[in-house]
Amino acid sequence: IVITREKVPVEGLLESYEAALMQTGYSITTKLLLIRRADLMIRQHLNEGMVYFDQSVINRYLREIDDRYFRGTMQKKHYERTKREIDRFVSYVCTGRIDALSSTLRGARQELTPTFKQIAEEFIAGDFHPNTRCDIRWVAYKYFAWLEDRGFKDMSGVGAIHIQKFLLFCSEHYAPGTIHNVRLYLKKLYAFLHMTGQVNDDYSALFSFSVQREKRVFPVLPKSDIAKLLDAIDRSTVKGKRDYAIMMLGTVLGLRACDVIALKLEDIDWLRGEIRIVQSKTSYPVHLPLTQDVGEALKDYILNARPHTADNEIFLRINAPHKRLAAAVTVGEIYRDCCIAASLPASTRFHNLRRALGTSMVTNGISVYDVAQVFGDKNVNSTKPYLAADMEHLKMCALTFAGIEPEGGEPQ
């Protein structure tokens, strides 16, 4: 790759790349993966004392990736994804333009007619959470592109039959989880079209069906493993103090990784013993008790280990520049390192701690409605999966074989 810009400063490069990604249609997960990879490459520069972006650093990093793959320590799928992530970051650095990023937005590559494009962009500009905006964009673009393929230039003549055919088309090509999103966001789209007078009906009854999605039941992390995880952290080091505070927030309060990295100094009310945040996922405000153990962990990190910086975020990078953690996946990496130190199976699922807490609350007789309120879940359905791991109470619901005993044969 030939660098077309001269002397691109490493300082602030991650922030500008993150801002550029926000303009694309990547899913939130893809964005986090791309940011994490960019952060690793920027760290390589900083570790070598580089002030400006240097292609030779990237080349050495690529050779390391190649070596891992050809030694058999990296799977092909991971290897190819890593190369793509590196290529996207370097492409952005080369040109400084957002259009250099080959957006994989499901539907973003589709060129719409000016009329449909204007409708789509006006709809997408509505009051939607950033985490769902890219999915909403996909549904709108996909639907309008489907209409264009059938000769429509605007909403004139589009009716219920076309909505049904589009939903049938989607059902033949996408998984149930995607169909659920298509139904939900198409309903929002038609509510917008009806409100703005572009259609005569919002077709809400047409979108009233439910989609049965497969839901996995994840195993719950045993309390003994959580204790091992916490005990294995070396709290005499700067990194240990930070990581222990993060693990305590997940273990005791069930904070999500996205809320951990966004936690600010002013979010903690030390006098009243509360943590007040607006959740990144739901945009719901939630007040959590600042328990003594969590408070002590936070105090130890903030007073004795946290670097002095103008940033208000509590948790910062260990190495310079001491800025906020780049993405929620970083918390997953910290969790994985803690698992390895405790001789537990390596996992980046920091959410395991939230799941363990939710299951423990339900097992101890706290209703799912109260758990949902404590966790700040928008819908109690988000909390119900914790019931699936409550084996003791599930056993009480088991039916006997009375009246349907098997006949014949000898008992085993």
Short mmCIF file of C-alpha atoms in Angstrom, two decimals:
data_model
loop_
_atom_site.label_atom_id
_atom_site.label_comp_id
_atom_site.label_asym_id
_atom_site.label_seq_id
_atom_site.Cartn_x
_atom_site.Cartn_y
_atom_site.Cartn_z
CA ILE A 1 0.00 0.00 0.00
CA VAL A 2 1.36 3.42 -0.93
CA ILE A 3 0.87 6.16 1.61
CA THR A 4 -0.59 9.19 -0.12
CA ARG A 5 -0.54 11.54 2.86
CA GLU A 6 2.66 12.84 4.36
CA LYS A 7 3.40 12.43 8.05
CA VAL A 8 0.08 11.42 9.56
CA PRO A 9 0.34 12.01 13.34
CA VAL A 10 -0.43 9.00 15.50
CA GLU A 11 -1.86 11.29 18.17
CA GLY A 12 -5.63 11.53 17.68
CA LEU A 13 -5.63 9.01 14.83
CA LEU A 14 -7.77 6.49 16.70
CA GLU A 15 -10.38 9.12 17.53
CA SER A 16 -10.60 10.33 13.92
CA TYR A 17 -10.85 6.74 12.68
CA GLU A 18 -13.63 6.02 15.17
CA ALA A 19 -15.49 9.14 14.05
CA ALA A 20 -15.10 8.05 10.42
CA LEU A 21 -16.49 4.61 11.19
CA MET A 22 -19.57 6.17 12.75
CA GLN A 23 -20.46 7.53 9.30
CA THR A 24 -20.47 4.08 7.73
CA GLY A 25 -23.06 1.36 7.94
CA TYR A 26 -20.95 -1.10 9.87
CA SER A 27 -22.70 -2.89 12.69
CA ILE A 28 -21.67 -1.85 16.20
CA THR A 29 -19.79 -5.13 16.64
CA THR A 30 -17.81 -4.63 13.44
CA LYS A 31 -16.96 -1.08 14.45
CA LEU A 32 -15.65 -2.26 17.79
CA LEU A 33 -13.51 -4.92 16.12
CA LEU A 34 -12.07 -2.39 13.67
CA ILE A 35 -11.35 0.09 16.46
CA ARG A 36 -9.66 -2.60 18.54
CA ARG A 37 -7.42 -3.56 15.61
CA ALA A 38 -6.55 0.08 14.94
CA ASP A 39 -5.74 0.55 18.61
CA LEU A 40 -3.31 -2.37 18.48
CA MET A 41 -1.51 -0.89 15.47
CA ILE A 42 -1.32 2.53 17.08
CA ARG A 43 0.11 0.94 20.21
CA GLN A 44 2.80 -0.65 18.05
CA HIS A 45 3.80 2.85 16.90
CA LEU A 46 3.80 4.23 20.44
CA ASN A 47 5.82 1.31 21.79
CA GLU A 48 8.47 2.03 19.16
CA GLY A 49 8.46 5.75 19.93
CA MET A 50 6.83 6.69 16.62
CA VAL A 51 5.11 10.07 16.44
CA TYR A 52 3.88 9.65 12.85
CA PHE A 53 2.23 6.73 11.10
CA ASP A 54 4.90 4.50 9.56
CA GLN A 55 4.20 1.78 7.00
CA SER A 56 7.22 -0.23 8.18
CA VAL A 57 5.51 -0.73 11.55
CA ILE A 58 2.46 -2.11 9.79
CA ASN A 59 4.62 -4.37 7.63
CA ARG A 60 6.24 -5.88 10.72
CA TYR A 61 2.81 -6.34 12.29
CA LEU A 62 1.60 -8.08 9.12
CA ARG A 63 4.61 -10.41 9.20
CA GLU A 64 3.75 -11.34 12.78
CA ILE A 65 0.19 -12.16 11.71
CA ASP A 66 1.48 -14.20 8.75
CA ASP A 67 3.88 -16.11 10.99
CA ARG A 68 1.11 -16.99 13.44
CA TYR A 69 -1.12 -18.23 10.63
CA PHE A 70 1.52 -20.33 8.89
CA ARG A 71 2.66 -21.81 12.22
CA GLY A 72 -0.91 -23.01 12.69
CA THR A 73 -1.63 -20.87 15.77
CA MET A 74 -4.29 -18.78 14.01
CA GLN A 75 -7.33 -20.11 12.20
CA LYS A 76 -7.88 -19.15 8.58
CA LYS A 77 -11.12 -17.28 9.29
CA HIS A 78 -9.47 -15.19 12.03
CA TYR A 79 -6.41 -14.60 9.83
CA GLU A 80 -8.47 -13.31 6.90
CA ARG A 81 -10.59 -11.08 9.12
CA THR A 82 -7.48 -9.63 10.76
CA LYS A 83 -5.96 -8.81 7.37
CA ARG A 84 -9.17 -7.07 6.33
CA GLU A 85 -9.22 -5.02 9.54
CA ILE A 86 -5.62 -3.93 8.98
CA ASP A 87 -6.34 -3.07 5.35
CA ARG A 88 -9.33 -0.91 6.25
CA PHE A 89 -7.36 1.07 8.81
CA VAL A 90 -4.37 1.61 6.52
CA SER A 91 -6.70 2.60 3.66
CA TYR A 92 -8.20 5.29 5.87
CA VAL A 93 -4.76 6.54 6.93
CA CYS A 94 -3.60 6.60 3.31
CA THR A 95 -6.34 8.86 2.01
CA GLY A 96 -7.93 10.49 5.04
CA ARG A 97 -11.29 9.99 3.39
CA ILE A 98 -14.24 8.09 4.72
CA ASP A 99 -15.15 6.87 1.22
CA ALA A 100 -11.91 4.88 1.23
CA LEU A 101 -13.57 2.47 3.64
CA SER A 102 -15.34 -0.31 1.77
CA SER A 103 -18.46 -0.27 3.91
CA THR A 104 -20.09 -3.66 4.34
CA LEU A 105 -23.36 -2.06 5.32
CA ARG A 106 -26.02 -4.52 4.45
CA GLY A 107 -27.64 -2.38 1.80
CA ALA A 108 -25.29 0.61 2.08
CA ARG A 109 -23.65 -0.20 -1.25
CA GLN A 110 -26.99 -0.02 -3.01
CA GLU A 111 -27.48 3.17 -4.99
CA LEU A 112 -31.02 4.42 -4.62
CA THR A 113 -32.90 6.90 -6.75
CA PRO A 114 -32.84 10.45 -5.31
CA THR A 115 -36.44 10.13 -4.09
CA PHE A 116 -35.94 6.91 -2.15
CA LYS A 117 -32.54 8.01 -0.88
CA GLN A 118 -34.01 11.22 0.53
CA ILE A 119 -36.82 9.32 2.25
CA ALA A 120 -34.35 6.82 3.70
CA GLU A 121 -31.97 9.47 5.03
CA GLU A 122 -34.79 11.53 6.57
CA PHE A 123 -36.06 8.38 8.29
CA ILE A 124 -32.61 7.34 9.52
CA ALA A 125 -32.00 10.82 10.92
CA GLY A 126 -34.77 10.22 13.46
CA ASP A 127 -34.38 9.67 17.18
CA PHE A 128 -32.70 6.27 17.09
CA HIS A 129 -30.03 4.85 19.35
CA PRO A 130 -26.59 4.71 17.65
CA ASN A 131 -26.40 0.98 18.34
CA THR A 132 -29.42 0.31 16.11
CA ARG A 133 -29.06 3.07 13.53
CA CYS A 134 -26.98 0.97 11.13
CA ASP A 135 -29.54 -1.86 11.22
CA ILE A 136 -32.34 0.62 10.59
CA ARG A 137 -30.38 1.99 7.64
CA TRP A 138 -29.98 -1.52 6.26
CA VAL A 139 -33.70 -2.29 6.39
CA ALA A 140 -34.65 1.01 4.74
CA TYR A 141 -32.08 0.69 1.96
CA LYS A 142 -32.83 -2.98 1.40
CA TYR A 143 -36.57 -2.34 1.15
CA PHE A 144 -36.29 0.62 -1.21
CA ALA A 145 -33.76 -1.22 -3.39
CA TRP A 146 -36.20 -4.14 -3.56
CA LEU A 147 -38.97 -1.74 -4.66
CA GLU A 148 -36.71 -0.21 -7.31
CA ASP A 149 -35.94 -3.65 -8.72
CA ARG A 150 -39.69 -3.99 -9.29
CA GLY A 151 -39.99 -0.71 -11.15
CA PHE A 152 -41.07 1.69 -8.38
CA LYS A 153 -39.52 5.17 -8.36
CA ASP A 154 -41.43 6.43 -5.31
CA MET A 155 -44.11 5.24 -2.88
CA SER A 156 -46.94 5.70 -5.37
CA GLY A 157 -48.71 2.39 -5.91
CA VAL A 158 -46.88 0.58 -3.12
CA GLY A 159 -49.32 -1.27 -0.89
CA ALA A 160 -49.79 -4.13 1.54
CA ILE A 161 -49.16 -6.79 -1.10
CA HIS A 162 -45.68 -5.42 -1.74
CA ILE A 163 -44.85 -5.37 1.97
CA GLN A 164 -45.96 -9.00 2.23
CA LYS A 165 -43.89 -10.02 -0.78
CA PHE A 166 -40.82 -8.24 0.63
CA LEU A 167 -41.23 -9.98 3.97
CA LEU A 168 -41.62 -13.32 2.15
CA PHE A 169 -38.45 -12.55 0.18
CA CYS A 170 -36.58 -11.84 3.41
CA SER A 171 -37.89 -15.01 5.06
CA GLU A 172 -36.33 -17.04 2.24
CA HIS A 173 -32.91 -15.44 2.56
CA TYR A 174 -32.35 -14.43 6.20
CA ALA A 175 -32.30 -15.96 9.66
CA PRO A 176 -35.22 -15.49 12.10
CA GLY A 177 -33.26 -12.89 14.09
CA THR A 178 -32.88 -10.77 10.96
CA ILE A 179 -36.55 -11.20 10.07
CA HIS A 180 -37.42 -9.91 13.54
CA ASN A 181 -35.41 -6.74 12.86
CA VAL A 182 -36.88 -6.33 9.38
CA ARG A 183 -40.41 -6.49 10.77
CA LEU A 184 -39.61 -4.09 13.60
CA TYR A 185 -37.82 -1.44 11.53
CA LEU A 186 -40.16 -1.70 8.57
CA LYS A 187 -42.99 -0.95 11.01
CA LYS A 188 -41.10 2.13 12.18
CA LEU A 189 -40.48 3.15 8.57
CA TYR A 190 -44.16 3.01 7.69
CA ALA A 191 -45.08 4.89 10.85
CA PHE A 192 -42.70 7.61 9.67
CA LEU A 193 -44.10 7.56 6.12
CA HIS A 194 -47.67 7.79 7.42
CA MET A 195 -46.83 10.59 9.86
CA THR A 196 -45.16 12.62 7.09
CA GLY A 197 -48.10 12.07 4.72
CA GLN A 198 -46.20 9.98 2.17
CA VAL A 199 -48.53 6.97 2.52
CA ASN A 200 -52.17 6.68 3.54
CA ASP A 201 -51.78 3.76 5.95
CA ASP A 202 -49.11 2.76 8.45
CA TYR A 203 -50.02 -0.94 8.02
CA SER A 204 -49.46 -1.53 11.74
CA ALA A 205 -51.74 -4.58 11.69
CA LEU A 206 -49.60 -6.11 8.97
CA PHE A 207 -46.55 -5.95 11.24
CA SER A 208 -48.30 -7.37 14.30
CA PHE A 209 -46.96 -10.91 13.85
CA SER A 210 -44.18 -12.20 16.08
CA VAL A 211 -41.01 -13.96 15.00
CA GLN A 212 -39.76 -16.90 17.01
CA ARG A 213 -36.01 -16.54 17.35
CA GLU A 214 -33.58 -19.12 18.62
CA LYS A 215 -32.25 -18.19 22.03
CA ARG A 216 -29.11 -19.76 23.39
CA VAL A 217 -28.85 -20.63 27.06
CA PHE A 218 -25.31 -19.84 28.15
CA PRO A 219 -23.76 -21.69 31.08
CA VAL A 220 -23.49 -19.69 34.27
CA LEU A 221 -20.06 -18.95 35.71
CA PRO A 222 -19.84 -20.70 39.09
CA LYS A 223 -19.25 -18.54 42.15
CA SER A 224 -16.06 -20.49 42.88
CA ASP A 225 -14.67 -19.51 39.46
CA ILE A 226 -15.56 -15.86 40.05
CA ALA A 227 -13.71 -15.99 43.37
CA LYS A 228 -10.67 -17.53 41.65
CA LEU A 229 -10.81 -14.85 38.97
CA LEU A 230 -10.79 -12.02 41.50
CA ASP A 231 -8.13 -13.62 43.72
CA ALA A 232 -5.76 -14.10 40.78
CA ILE A 233 -5.55 -10.36 40.03
CA ASP A 234 -2.31 -8.78 41.27
CA ARG A 235 -3.67 -5.69 43.02
CA SER A 236 -0.21 -4.37 43.83
CA THR A 237 0.24 -3.18 40.23
CA VAL A 238 -1.41 -0.33 38.32
CA LYS A 239 -2.93 -2.76 35.86
CA GLY A 240 -4.14 -5.01 38.65
CA LYS A 241 -5.88 -2.18 40.49
CA ARG A 242 -7.65 -1.11 37.30
CA ASP A 243 -8.62 -4.63 36.24
CA TYR A 244 -9.86 -5.54 39.73
CA ALA A 245 -12.12 -2.47 39.84
CA ILE A 246 -13.53 -3.39 36.42
CA MET A 247 -14.17 -7.00 37.45
CA MET A 248 -15.89 -5.85 40.64
CA LEU A 249 -18.25 -3.62 38.66
CA GLY A 250 -19.24 -6.62 36.57
CA THR A 251 -19.42 -9.07 39.46
CA VAL A 252 -21.27 -7.00 42.07
CA LEU A 253 -23.28 -4.52 39.98
CA GLY A 254 -23.58 -6.37 36.66
CA LEU A 255 -22.41 -3.43 34.56
CA ARG A 256 -22.04 -4.04 30.84
CA ALA A 257 -18.64 -3.53 29.24
CA CYS A 258 -19.93 -0.55 27.24
CA ASP A 259 -21.00 1.14 30.47
CA VAL A 260 -17.72 0.35 32.20
CA ILE A 261 -15.63 2.18 29.59
CA ALA A 262 -18.07 5.12 29.62
CA LEU A 263 -18.10 5.45 33.43
CA LYS A 264 -16.97 8.95 34.46
CA LEU A 265 -15.68 10.38 37.69
CA GLU A 266 -18.79 12.51 38.11
CA ASP A 267 -21.03 9.42 37.79
CA ILE A 268 -20.04 8.37 41.32
CA ASP A 269 -21.78 10.06 44.23
CA TRP A 270 -19.47 9.15 47.09
CA LEU A 271 -21.54 10.96 49.72
CA ARG A 272 -24.80 9.19 48.88
CA GLY A 273 -23.13 5.93 47.93
CA GLU A 274 -24.55 5.72 44.40
CA ILE A 275 -23.43 5.25 40.83
CA ARG A 276 -25.66 7.08 38.35
CA ILE A 277 -25.34 6.33 34.66
CA VAL A 278 -27.33 6.40 31.44
CA GLN A 279 -26.90 2.96 29.92
CA SER A 280 -25.20 2.92 26.53
CA LYS A 281 -27.34 0.07 25.23
CA THR A 282 -30.82 1.22 26.27
CA SER A 283 -30.30 4.96 26.96
CA TYR A 284 -32.13 4.31 30.26
CA PRO A 285 -30.87 6.04 33.40
CA VAL A 286 -30.07 3.71 36.28
CA HIS A 287 -28.97 4.30 39.88
CA LEU A 288 -26.86 1.57 41.43
CA PRO A 289 -25.67 1.24 45.02
CA LEU A 290 -21.99 1.92 45.56
CA THR A 291 -21.30 -1.09 47.73
CA GLN A 292 -18.34 -1.03 50.08
CA ASP A 293 -16.31 -3.60 48.13
CA VAL A 294 -16.86 -1.84 44.80
CA GLY A 295 -16.18 1.55 46.41
CA GLU A 296 -12.89 0.34 47.88
CA ALA A 297 -11.79 -1.09 44.53
CA LEU A 298 -12.61 2.13 42.70
CA LYS A 299 -10.97 4.27 45.37
CA ASP A 300 -7.79 2.22 45.28
CA TYR A 301 -7.51 2.58 41.50
CA ILE A 302 -8.47 6.26 41.29
CA LEU A 303 -6.23 7.43 44.14
CA ASN A 304 -3.28 5.09 43.77
CA ALA A 305 -3.06 4.00 40.14
CA ARG A 306 -5.10 6.12 37.74
CA PRO A 307 -2.87 8.42 35.65
CA HIS A 308 -3.41 12.16 35.92
CA THR A 309 -5.26 13.25 32.80
CA ALA A 310 -7.91 15.67 31.60
CA ASP A 311 -10.18 12.78 30.58
CA ASN A 312 -13.17 12.26 32.86
CA GLU A 313 -13.53 8.56 32.09
CA ILE A 314 -12.44 6.52 35.09
CA PHE A 315 -10.71 3.66 33.30
CA LEU A 316 -7.71 4.58 31.18
CA ARG A 317 -5.02 2.87 29.13
CA ILE A 318 -2.03 1.65 31.11
CA ASN A 319 0.52 2.81 28.52
CA ALA A 320 0.81 6.35 27.19
CA PRO A 321 -1.16 8.09 25.91
CA HIS A 322 -3.31 7.60 29.00
CA LYS A 323 -6.71 7.94 27.37
CA ARG A 324 -10.02 6.21 27.89
CA LEU A 325 -10.36 2.59 26.84
CA ALA A 326 -11.08 2.57 23.12
CA ALA A 327 -13.98 0.14 23.04
CA ALA A 328 -16.01 -2.37 25.03
CA VAL A 329 -14.04 -5.22 23.46
CA THR A 330 -11.05 -3.99 25.49
CA VAL A 331 -12.94 -4.93 28.65
CA GLY A 332 -13.46 -8.37 27.13
CA GLU A 333 -9.72 -8.68 26.60
CA ILE A 334 -9.08 -7.66 30.22
CA TYR A 335 -11.58 -10.30 31.34
CA ARG A 336 -9.84 -12.90 29.18
CA ASP A 337 -6.46 -12.06 30.74
CA CYS A 338 -7.96 -12.42 34.21
CA CYS A 339 -9.41 -15.82 33.27
CA ILE A 340 -6.02 -17.01 32.04
CA ALA A 341 -4.30 -15.76 35.21
CA ALA A 342 -6.85 -17.73 37.27
CA SER A 343 -6.32 -20.89 35.15
CA LEU A 344 -9.90 -20.67 33.89
CA PRO A 345 -10.96 -21.25 30.26
CA ALA A 346 -10.06 -18.16 28.25
CA SER A 347 -13.13 -16.12 27.35
CA THR A 348 -13.78 -12.54 26.29
CA ARG A 349 -17.39 -12.68 27.50
CA PHE A 350 -17.31 -10.07 30.24
CA HIS A 351 -21.10 -10.41 30.14
CA ASN A 352 -20.60 -13.72 31.98
CA LEU A 353 -20.36 -11.72 35.21
CA ARG A 354 -23.67 -9.93 34.58
CA ARG A 355 -25.31 -13.24 33.70
CA ALA A 356 -23.99 -14.87 36.86
CA LEU A 357 -25.31 -12.02 38.98
CA GLY A 358 -28.75 -12.08 37.32
CA THR A 359 -29.04 -15.84 37.73
CA SER A 360 -27.95 -15.62 41.36
CA MET A 361 -30.63 -13.01 42.06
CA VAL A 362 -33.36 -15.11 40.45
CA THR A 363 -32.17 -18.26 42.23
CA ASN A 364 -32.43 -16.43 45.55
CA GLY A 365 -36.08 -15.62 44.97
CA ILE A 366 -35.88 -12.14 43.45
CA SER A 367 -38.48 -11.77 40.69
CA VAL A 368 -37.39 -11.16 37.11
CA TYR A 369 -39.26 -7.86 37.22
CA ASP A 370 -37.12 -6.65 40.10
CA VAL A 371 -33.96 -7.93 38.39
CA ALA A 372 -34.97 -6.09 35.20
CA GLN A 373 -35.42 -2.90 37.20
CA VAL A 374 -32.05 -3.26 38.91
CA PHE A 375 -30.30 -4.06 35.63
CA GLY A 376 -32.11 -1.29 33.79
CA ASP A 377 -33.48 -3.66 31.15
CA LYS A 378 -36.05 -2.08 28.87
CA ASN A 379 -38.05 -5.29 28.61
CA VAL A 380 -38.43 -8.11 31.09
CA ASN A 381 -37.83 -10.52 28.19
CA SER A 382 -34.17 -9.49 28.38
CA THR A 383 -34.09 -10.77 31.94
CA LYS A 384 -36.09 -13.99 31.50
CA PRO A 385 -33.12 -16.01 30.14
CA TYR A 386 -31.74 -15.97 33.69
CA LEU A 387 -34.65 -18.25 34.60
CA ALA A 388 -33.37 -20.87 32.17
CA ALA A 389 -30.23 -21.31 34.28
CA ASP A 390 -32.10 -21.55 37.60
CA MET A 391 -31.89 -25.32 37.79
CA GLU A 392 -33.22 -25.67 41.35
CA HIS A 393 -36.51 -23.92 40.62
CA LEU A 394 -36.80 -25.55 37.19
CA LYS A 395 -36.70 -28.96 38.88
CA MET A 396 -39.80 -27.96 40.84
CA CYS A 397 -41.64 -27.49 37.53
CA ALA A 398 -40.78 -30.95 36.20
CA LEU A 399 -43.73 -33.30 35.64
CA THR A 400 -43.82 -36.93 36.77
CA PHE A 401 -44.50 -39.91 34.52
CA ALA A 402 -47.69 -40.73 36.46
CA GLY A 403 -50.29 -41.98 34.01
CA ILE A 404 -47.85 -42.31 31.12
CA GLU A 405 -45.58 -45.05 32.48
CA PRO A 406 -43.84 -47.03 29.73
CA GLU A 407 -45.18 -50.55 29.29
CA GLY A 408 -43.30 -53.78 28.63
CA GLY A 409 -39.67 -54.67 29.08
CA GLU A 410 -37.68 -55.03 32.22
CA PRO A 411 -36.80 -51.98 34.28
CA GLN A 412 -33.20 -50.92 33.82
#
